[in-house]
Every structure is written in C-alpha cells, then in structure tokens.
Coordinates of C-alpha atoms in Angstrom, one line a residue:
Chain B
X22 CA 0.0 0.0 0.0
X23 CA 0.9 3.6 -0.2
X24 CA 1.7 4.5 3.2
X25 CA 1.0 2.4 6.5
X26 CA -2.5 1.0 7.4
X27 CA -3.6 0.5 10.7
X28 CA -7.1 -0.9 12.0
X29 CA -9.8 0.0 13.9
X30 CA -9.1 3.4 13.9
X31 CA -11.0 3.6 17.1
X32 CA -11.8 0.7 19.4
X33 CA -14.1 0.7 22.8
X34 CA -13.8 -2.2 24.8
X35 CA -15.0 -3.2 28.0
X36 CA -12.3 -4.3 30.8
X37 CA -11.8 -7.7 30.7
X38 CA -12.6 -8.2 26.9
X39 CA -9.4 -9.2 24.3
X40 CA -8.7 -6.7 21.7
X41 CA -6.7 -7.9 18.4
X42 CA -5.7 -4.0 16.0
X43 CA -3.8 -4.7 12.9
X44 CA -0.8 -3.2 11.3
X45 CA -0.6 -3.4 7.6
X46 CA 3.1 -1.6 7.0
X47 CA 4.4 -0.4 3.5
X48 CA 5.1 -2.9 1.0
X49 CA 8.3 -4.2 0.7
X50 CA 9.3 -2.9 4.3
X51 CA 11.1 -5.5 6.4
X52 CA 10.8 -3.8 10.0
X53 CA 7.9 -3.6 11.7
X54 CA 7.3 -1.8 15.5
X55 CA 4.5 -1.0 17.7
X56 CA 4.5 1.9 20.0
X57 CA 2.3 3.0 22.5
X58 CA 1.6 6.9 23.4
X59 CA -0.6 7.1 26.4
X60 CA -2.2 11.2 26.8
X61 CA 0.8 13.5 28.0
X62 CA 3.1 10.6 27.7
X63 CA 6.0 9.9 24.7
X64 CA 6.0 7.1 22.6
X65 CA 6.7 3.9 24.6
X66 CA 8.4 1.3 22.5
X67 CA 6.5 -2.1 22.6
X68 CA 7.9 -4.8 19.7
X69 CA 10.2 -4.4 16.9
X70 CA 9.9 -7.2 14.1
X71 CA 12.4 -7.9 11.3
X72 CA 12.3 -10.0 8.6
X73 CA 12.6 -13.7 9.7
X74 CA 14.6 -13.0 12.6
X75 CA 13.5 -13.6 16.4
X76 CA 11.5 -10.1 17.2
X77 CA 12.3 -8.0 20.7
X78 CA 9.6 -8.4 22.5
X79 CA 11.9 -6.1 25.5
X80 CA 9.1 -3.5 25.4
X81 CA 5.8 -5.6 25.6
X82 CA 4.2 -4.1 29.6
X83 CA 2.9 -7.4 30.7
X84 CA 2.2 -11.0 29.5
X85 CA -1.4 -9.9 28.5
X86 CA 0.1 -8.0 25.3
X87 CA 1.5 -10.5 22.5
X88 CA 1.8 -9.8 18.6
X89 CA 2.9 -11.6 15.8
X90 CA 4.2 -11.2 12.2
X91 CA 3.8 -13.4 9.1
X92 CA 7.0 -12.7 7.2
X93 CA 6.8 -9.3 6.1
X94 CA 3.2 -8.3 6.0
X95 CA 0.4 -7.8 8.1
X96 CA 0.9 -7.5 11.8
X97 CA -1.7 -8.2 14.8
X98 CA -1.0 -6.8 18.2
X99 CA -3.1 -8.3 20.4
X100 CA -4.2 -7.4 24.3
X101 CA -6.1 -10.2 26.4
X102 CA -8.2 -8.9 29.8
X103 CA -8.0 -5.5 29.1
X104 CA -7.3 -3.1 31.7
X105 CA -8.5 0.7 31.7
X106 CA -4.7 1.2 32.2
X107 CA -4.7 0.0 28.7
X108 CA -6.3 2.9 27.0
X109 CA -3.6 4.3 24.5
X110 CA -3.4 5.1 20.7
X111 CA -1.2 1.9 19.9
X112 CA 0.9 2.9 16.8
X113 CA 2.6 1.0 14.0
X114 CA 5.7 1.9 12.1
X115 CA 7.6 0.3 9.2
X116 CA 10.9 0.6 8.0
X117 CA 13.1 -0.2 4.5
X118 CA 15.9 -2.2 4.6
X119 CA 19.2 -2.6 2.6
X120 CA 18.7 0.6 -0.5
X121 CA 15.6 1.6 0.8
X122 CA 16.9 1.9 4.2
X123 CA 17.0 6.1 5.2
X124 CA 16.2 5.1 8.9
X125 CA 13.4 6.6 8.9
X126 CA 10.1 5.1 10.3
X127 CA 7.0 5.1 8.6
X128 CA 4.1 5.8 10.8
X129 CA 0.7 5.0 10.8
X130 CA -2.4 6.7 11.8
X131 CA -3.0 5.1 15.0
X132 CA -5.6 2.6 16.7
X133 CA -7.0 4.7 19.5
X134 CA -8.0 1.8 22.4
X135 CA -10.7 2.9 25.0
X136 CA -11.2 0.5 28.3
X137 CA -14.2 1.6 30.1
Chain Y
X195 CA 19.8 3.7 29.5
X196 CA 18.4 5.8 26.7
X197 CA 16.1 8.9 27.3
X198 CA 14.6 12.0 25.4
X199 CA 13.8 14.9 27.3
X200 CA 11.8 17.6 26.1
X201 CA 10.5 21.2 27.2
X202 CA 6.5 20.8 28.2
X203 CA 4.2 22.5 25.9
X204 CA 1.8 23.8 24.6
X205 CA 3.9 26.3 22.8
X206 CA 1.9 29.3 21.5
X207 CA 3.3 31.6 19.0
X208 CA 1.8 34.4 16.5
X209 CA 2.8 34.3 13.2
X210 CA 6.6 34.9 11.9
X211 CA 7.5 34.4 15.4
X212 CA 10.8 33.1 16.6
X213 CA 10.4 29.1 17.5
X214 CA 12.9 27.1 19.7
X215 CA 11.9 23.6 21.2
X216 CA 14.4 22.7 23.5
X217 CA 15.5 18.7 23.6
X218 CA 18.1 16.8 25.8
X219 CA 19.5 13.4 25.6
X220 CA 20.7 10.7 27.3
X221 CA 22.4 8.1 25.2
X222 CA 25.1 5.1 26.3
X223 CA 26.7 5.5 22.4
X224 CA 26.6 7.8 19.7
X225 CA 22.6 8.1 18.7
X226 CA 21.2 9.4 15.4
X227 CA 19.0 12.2 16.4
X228 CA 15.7 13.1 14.9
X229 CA 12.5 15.3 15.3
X230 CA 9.1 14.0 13.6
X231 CA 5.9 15.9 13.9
X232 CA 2.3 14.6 14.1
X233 CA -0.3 17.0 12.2
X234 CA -3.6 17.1 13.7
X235 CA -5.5 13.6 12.2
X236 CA -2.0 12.4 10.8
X237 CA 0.5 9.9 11.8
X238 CA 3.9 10.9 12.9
X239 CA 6.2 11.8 10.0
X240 CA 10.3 12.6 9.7
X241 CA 10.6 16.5 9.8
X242 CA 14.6 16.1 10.2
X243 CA 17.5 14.1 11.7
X244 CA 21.3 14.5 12.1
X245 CA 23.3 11.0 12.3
X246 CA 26.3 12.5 14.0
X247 CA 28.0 15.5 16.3
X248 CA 27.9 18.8 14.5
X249 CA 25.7 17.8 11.7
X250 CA 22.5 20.0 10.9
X251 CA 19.0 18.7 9.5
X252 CA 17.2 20.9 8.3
X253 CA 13.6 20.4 6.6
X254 CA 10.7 23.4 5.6
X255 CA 12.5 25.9 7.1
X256 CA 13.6 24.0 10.6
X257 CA 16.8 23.8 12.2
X258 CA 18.2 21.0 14.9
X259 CA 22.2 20.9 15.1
X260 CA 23.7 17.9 17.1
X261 CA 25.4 19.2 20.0
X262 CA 27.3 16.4 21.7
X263 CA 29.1 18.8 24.4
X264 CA 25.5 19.3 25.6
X265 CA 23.8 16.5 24.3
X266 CA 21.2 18.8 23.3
X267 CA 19.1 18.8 19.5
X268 CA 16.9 21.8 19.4
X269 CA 14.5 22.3 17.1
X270 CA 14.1 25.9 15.8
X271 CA 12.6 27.9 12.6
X272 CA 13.0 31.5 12.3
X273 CA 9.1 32.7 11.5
X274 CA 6.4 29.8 11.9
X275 CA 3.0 29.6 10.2
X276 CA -0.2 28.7 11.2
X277 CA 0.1 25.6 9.4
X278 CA 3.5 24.4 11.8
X279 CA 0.2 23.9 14.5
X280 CA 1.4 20.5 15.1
X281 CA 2.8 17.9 17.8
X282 CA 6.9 17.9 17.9
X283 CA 8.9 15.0 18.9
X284 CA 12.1 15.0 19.4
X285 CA 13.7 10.8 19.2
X286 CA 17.4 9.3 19.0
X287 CA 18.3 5.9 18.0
X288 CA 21.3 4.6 19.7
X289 CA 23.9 2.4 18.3
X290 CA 23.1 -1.4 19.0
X291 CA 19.5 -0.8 19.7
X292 CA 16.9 -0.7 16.8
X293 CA 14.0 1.0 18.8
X294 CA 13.6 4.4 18.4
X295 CA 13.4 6.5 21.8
X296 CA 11.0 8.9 22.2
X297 CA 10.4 12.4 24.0
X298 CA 7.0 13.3 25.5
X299 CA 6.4 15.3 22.8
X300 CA 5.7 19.5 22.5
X301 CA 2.2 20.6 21.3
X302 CA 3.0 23.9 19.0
X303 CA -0.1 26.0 18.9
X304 CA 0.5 29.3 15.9
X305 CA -2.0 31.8 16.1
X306 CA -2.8 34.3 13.0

C-alpha cells in the first residue's frame, strides 16, 4: 500500500474483553514496531519485528500484550483482559531495509484503544 | 539507559515568530538524532534528523544541530506559520538498539 495502514481506527472495549488492532506496513518494508503513546506521555516502545529473525519483544508491559508477524506483511498486536490502564493510541511503524533503508520510520495513523 | 527529554508544551506563537523547542538526551553511544511531527488527524512523519555530532537537519525551514558537548538537539525555525500547528517529537536511535526513543512530545499551537 501507499503509506501504512492500521485498523480500527478507534476501538471501545469493556475491561476484561481481548482486543486484536492490525498493522498493515508499506510494502516491501522488512521492519515492523509498535508503539504506545498514552495522553501526556511519549512514545513507549512495545515490539520491533524484522524479517525472519526472532523479534524483541523487551518492550511488551505485561504477559497480556502479545503480537505476531507473518514474514513481512500484516501484523496483529493483540491485548487479552483488558485493563482501563490499557487505554492508548497503539501505533505502527515500518521501515526499509538494505537501499531503501534512510532510517526513517514510517508511521501509521493510530488505533485509539478505550477500556471503560 | 536511553532517554529523550523535552520542554513541556503547549507552545503558543503568533505568526513569523521566533520558535525554539528545546530537547536533551541521554544516550550510552553515539545516537542518530531526529524530530518527527504529528499533524492534527495524521500519523507521525520525519521533519529532520542529524546521524552524527555537529551535523545539521534541516527540513521546511527548521533547524536542529547535534550538539554532543550538551547532548542537546533543538528544534528551531525563524518565523512559523499557522500551518507548523502540530505535535513535535524529538527521538534518537542509539547504536546497538533498533528502537527508536522517544520524547514526550511539545504541542505547538501558531496563532494568526
């Protein structure tokens, strides 16, 4: 696609309920991170994917929060038992690699998650 | 570890006003440095970076020079516009790590 596509847009949830938001990142990228920015916080780094290789997970808050990554396309990010100290905008970024590699990320618009 | 420090905002300007966003680092290398801004209803996009000490990015008319003496990046542009109204974050990546790290980010507000 042209630019990165993430999915819902916005997402209400009760506490307790699983949420699953998608990343679909540029084609052809091989890196793929989520972030987290909570209001009046910075962007807290969750899980950075890349290519085939293991992905670092070091960010990832609690055992409730898992994602995954087939090769180099679509991502899920998923959160079981949602808490209300869940509520974020969760966003994905992509990355070239090799010649397209400027080290720049390549962010989406956001999935805005509300725990009531 | 790594951290990104950066003055509070909202920052509110008139027009063709003087802007400085002031940002600090902490870094156990030598980081790239970068600033990427969030439009209202937009992601975050790359407004400029600078991969080592001295270099300047510059992008639409804004300045940050690395500074490693005061490990210091700050973002400035010498008359903003209404349409600068954005969200500025200022980020390094540090050698070894591929995360990026993040500031809290400074709301710019430009009034006509």
């Amino acid at each position: 696609g042209a630019g990165v596509s993430q999915s819902p847009s916005n997402k209400v949830t009760e506490k307790g309920k699983d949420v699953e938001l998608r990343c679909d990142p540029i084609s052809g990228h091989t890196a793929l991170y989520w972030y987290r920015q909570s209001l009046g916080q910075g962007l807290e780094f969750l899980i950075y994917f890349q290519g085939n290789s293991a992905p670092d997970k070091s960010g990832l808050p609690s055992d409730r929060f898992s994602a995954e990554r087939t090769g180099e396309s679509v991502s899920t990010l998923t959160i079981q038992r949602t808490q209300q100290e869940d509520s974020a905008v969760y966003l994905c970024a992509s990355r070239g690699d090799g010649l397209t590699n400027t080290g720049e990320l390549f962010f989406g618009e956001g999935s805005r998650l509300t725990v009531l | 570890g790594n951290s990104v420090t950066q003055m509070e905002g909202p920052v509110t300007l008139s027009e063709e006003a003087f802007l400085t966003i002031n940002c600090t680092y902490t870094a156990t290398g030598y980081p790239s440095l970068f600033w990427y801004v969030q439009y209202p209803g937009e992601g975050l996009q790359l407004l400029l970076k600078a991969t080592k000490a001295d270099d300047k990015g510059s992008n639409k008319g804004f300045e940050a020079t690395y500074r490693k003496e005061t490990t210091s990046f700050h973002l400035e542009k010498g008359s903003v516009q209404v349409s600068d109204s954005a969200v500025y974050f200022c980020a390094l990546k540090d050698t070894g790590r591929r995360a990026l790290t993040f500031g809290s980010g400074t709301r710019l507000q430009v009034q006509p």
